[in-house]
């Protein structure tokens, strides 16, 4: 369960203070798949970063399960993220100088899970995303859709309880986006992982359990 | 102006990029500036010394075409009078010359120029002007009457009418200032700095040369040359004034060339830095460049813009470098002068002369080197396909394909360099070319080696440091296009530090060993500032109880073919003959020939410079005319770079009428306390001429102190090379870390803590620093060997043993690691302060 209580966040831009979130509250259930939609600049990615512990609110609390993220120091927040959260970015953000397999192993290495089971799981995931034959390739040898499939596999390989996805299909063509979304459905549809997904596309949003309009009505 | 738009856009983008990366820009400018500053400073210091020498020579020789130079006894005054009166050779000016010191200032010598002012007008107009300033009666009547530059008088806080004391030959002499000279031409003023002009008779009295002249300066026609040559007194020779000065100045050529080569090394390291900076700035803007290519910017336009950017960085850096260089030169000129004074001849350089050609040379070198270093990145920019971003991994894989070629080129260059080092028997051009080829070749080998070693280290570091250990090794290998250049620059600089350090240390060790082998007497007695010991003092000294034996030495200059040779005359009892170290010649037969057959020994530098060996003959102008002396041995000797001829006292007495002794080595009798003996010696000579007493230990320490002073300039250049290297590696690794900010942000997003990231960045830098430092050891030792066995041997004629102090190597490696760690501090701090969300957004 994710409990967001009275979240505020503002940024300084060109000497001006711009409020992005102002007293925002929301509750997301375990295993729920939530789509965050809204116009640009409304604070979707900011909210995602706050939930991921990559940023701190100016005010308010963020609880994930029993953990109050806002009460943790930087190190503990990072360790929490390491073990409990997976990230998928719009621009894939694979490490360009690591191979596909090495990118996939990264979260396992960080969590100490790169043992025989971990490797088997990584290999299994590679097969499930249909890229088992590209394990030794570097990311730039892959198409955008393929890179995003690897990014999704990387985000889930260490079995996080929460997956945060920031416009995962934002740079992909419709057909490729569909493949990626199907994969996301397949890997997170069993209710084991809570998903918060930021998107501009209502088609993508409708695939989630619930849609939250930031700066507007809720569907 | 369709073509003008993208170019101006790119220029604007380029400027904004540089402004947004002030650290990178600042370090690049600093790298260029320091490189240029070192070259310009050394050039200016050398030029200033040469100019001072040349002005001093001009002022002191004036219009002289020829000089009659006397031997140790000088030229009888009467000969000069006959030459002028009976043979009508005019203009002819007699000169008595020597150096005096101001009490309490051991480092500053003043040149006494004893002249006949009436004979000067046609020879040295600037000195001749004295006759218009001073009443001739005063100059002749007052024994201590002295004229100096008005500027020198102000420097010494003296005014006409004041008296001051100088010391010469162990005695103090009072001089009286008659007038301050203000030459009409500024250049003459520079040439006459630190010169005391006196009447010849007063100078003779002061310098202890009554009745004799040191030389006679002449302005001769071709016909007169033969006449004068036929009239020469015994022991004197006729020399062309220009050649004599040139021969003297030539001695410093090798020293100055060495300094220039060291300064160029700093610029080479600077060039690596520029290459690195330009590569980064190109690669980081590959998206923009791809876009510009797509919108119609041609390859040529892109190429020119990148070069223009490099030229601007080069120009700004060079301007800063010129200012820094001039400042630095004021320090270096003092050090260069000190070394010339210690190694070659007395030279006074009071101020830096900023020669425009030095600045132009520095500017061309700085801007030129920057543009050349930017050629490769500019070519890379043109290779970016339109609308396509050249990805990092694509780039890195491209670099990996270069590795075999780079290795081959490196090996070929290193082999060529080694060949060039040994290709010629003499000369410095080929060895220096070889040295630079060796350095560049070794630098080419760094990326392949770095790749290989980090690949091999990956499992080891993984086992030791887990994920971070593996990422450390992988990160270095995976960013070879960046880490390779940084490591190469650092390796070159550290190897220079090792090479110069080991060379100086080896030299010092060899010098100290030689002193130990040479300084066998218990107490050395000599006249402060040099010169002959008065016979009475000598007799008193040698009559003191407790002396087992004494050695007597005399140091003079005599004509030898086209030059004045240093002649060291020793009277050494057989029991003290083990003070010489033989480089060539069988000691037993050499000593026999030296004692019985009038053979001479040569010091190693003399034999090298004059291309002489055992069995050859040396022609010297003796008191009985030119004579040839067989060379019985060549000795190790580190006293002067000019070298000397060593002769037995008995041989000297046979050919020269000069009974003087300059110093005495006293061996205490068995059981006699040397401290007590020294006191007795001092008491015995307390009255009369001042003498200085030094134990062999004190003399050894003093010699080593002078040695260290002589090499201060080398140490300063070494520190400057370190500075360039540190700037280089800071710039390269900092830029690498900043370029990878997004990658680090992804790691942070995936759960890497700021501390872990800091450890990762630092560990990668330490690995680059450590490997660069370790790679630098073989090259550094190679450089040291080349400097010791080839460059120094040929420059100065000294052979020395290679002594490697592990501490120097450890220091150099620690320096490399420290520089690399320092480079990681800012990125680690920045990443720790920035939230990954923000970092991802910014990038």
mmCIF file of C-alpha atoms in Angstrom, chain A residues 11 49 54-55 74-75 78-79 81-82 87 89 91 93 95-98 102 106 109-110 138 140 154, chain B residues 391 393-394 397 467 470 474 478 742-743 746-754 756 835-837 840-841:
data_model
loop_
_atom_site.group_PDB
_atom_site.id
_atom_site.type_symbol
_atom_site.label_atom_id
_atom_site.label_comp_id
_atom_site.label_asym_id
_atom_site.label_seq_id
_atom_site.Cartn_x
_atom_site.Cartn_y
_atom_site.Cartn_z
ATOM 1 C CA UNK A 11 11.134 24.040 -7.737
ATOM 2 C CA UNK A 49 10.332 10.423 -8.269
ATOM 3 C CA UNK A 54 14.626 9.836 -5.572
ATOM 4 C CA UNK A 55 13.382 13.182 -4.402
ATOM 5 C CA UNK A 74 19.244 9.386 1.896
ATOM 6 C CA UNK A 75 21.101 6.121 2.373
ATOM 7 C CA UNK A 78 18.322 4.383 -1.502
ATOM 8 C CA UNK A 79 18.570 0.944 0.075
ATOM 9 C CA UNK A 81 14.621 1.624 -3.442
ATOM 10 C CA UNK A 82 17.313 -0.908 -4.237
ATOM 11 C CA UNK A 87 12.210 1.792 -12.422
ATOM 12 C CA UNK A 89 12.258 5.263 -17.859
ATOM 13 C CA UNK A 91 14.527 6.854 -22.515
ATOM 14 C CA UNK A 93 18.469 4.424 -19.479
ATOM 15 C CA UNK A 95 24.011 1.581 -19.114
ATOM 16 C CA UNK A 96 25.523 1.983 -22.601
ATOM 17 C CA UNK A 97 28.838 0.427 -21.748
ATOM 18 C CA UNK A 98 27.348 -2.736 -20.214
ATOM 19 C CA UNK A 102 25.189 -7.151 -17.556
ATOM 20 C CA UNK A 106 22.957 -4.996 -12.202
ATOM 21 C CA UNK A 109 24.459 -7.610 -8.062
ATOM 22 C CA UNK A 110 23.411 -4.628 -5.976
ATOM 23 C CA UNK A 138 25.319 -3.637 -26.195
ATOM 24 C CA UNK A 140 22.758 0.620 -28.800
ATOM 25 C CA UNK A 154 15.897 -5.061 -15.429
ATOM 26 C CA UNK B 391 26.350 6.433 -29.313
ATOM 27 C CA UNK B 393 29.146 2.252 -26.863
ATOM 28 C CA UNK B 394 29.454 2.585 -30.641
ATOM 29 C CA UNK B 397 33.735 -0.216 -29.773
ATOM 30 C CA UNK B 467 29.543 -5.314 -7.614
ATOM 31 C CA UNK B 470 33.467 -5.308 -10.995
ATOM 32 C CA UNK B 474 34.500 -2.551 -16.264
ATOM 33 C CA UNK B 478 34.347 0.512 -21.101
ATOM 34 C CA UNK B 742 23.218 10.222 -16.373
ATOM 35 C CA UNK B 743 24.698 6.774 -16.002
ATOM 36 C CA UNK B 746 20.503 5.539 -13.320
ATOM 37 C CA UNK B 747 22.639 3.647 -10.825
ATOM 38 C CA UNK B 748 21.308 5.870 -8.076
ATOM 39 C CA UNK B 749 17.731 5.298 -9.285
ATOM 40 C CA UNK B 750 18.393 1.590 -9.124
ATOM 41 C CA UNK B 751 19.449 1.811 -5.519
ATOM 42 C CA UNK B 752 23.120 2.702 -5.399
ATOM 43 C CA UNK B 753 23.764 4.923 -2.389
ATOM 44 C CA UNK B 754 25.711 8.219 -2.759
ATOM 45 C CA UNK B 756 28.667 3.616 -2.967
ATOM 46 C CA UNK B 835 18.834 13.767 -6.260
ATOM 47 C CA UNK B 836 18.851 11.135 -9.006
ATOM 48 C CA UNK B 837 15.474 12.395 -10.182
ATOM 49 C CA UNK B 840 17.999 12.441 -14.798
ATOM 50 C CA UNK B 841 15.829 15.463 -15.539
#
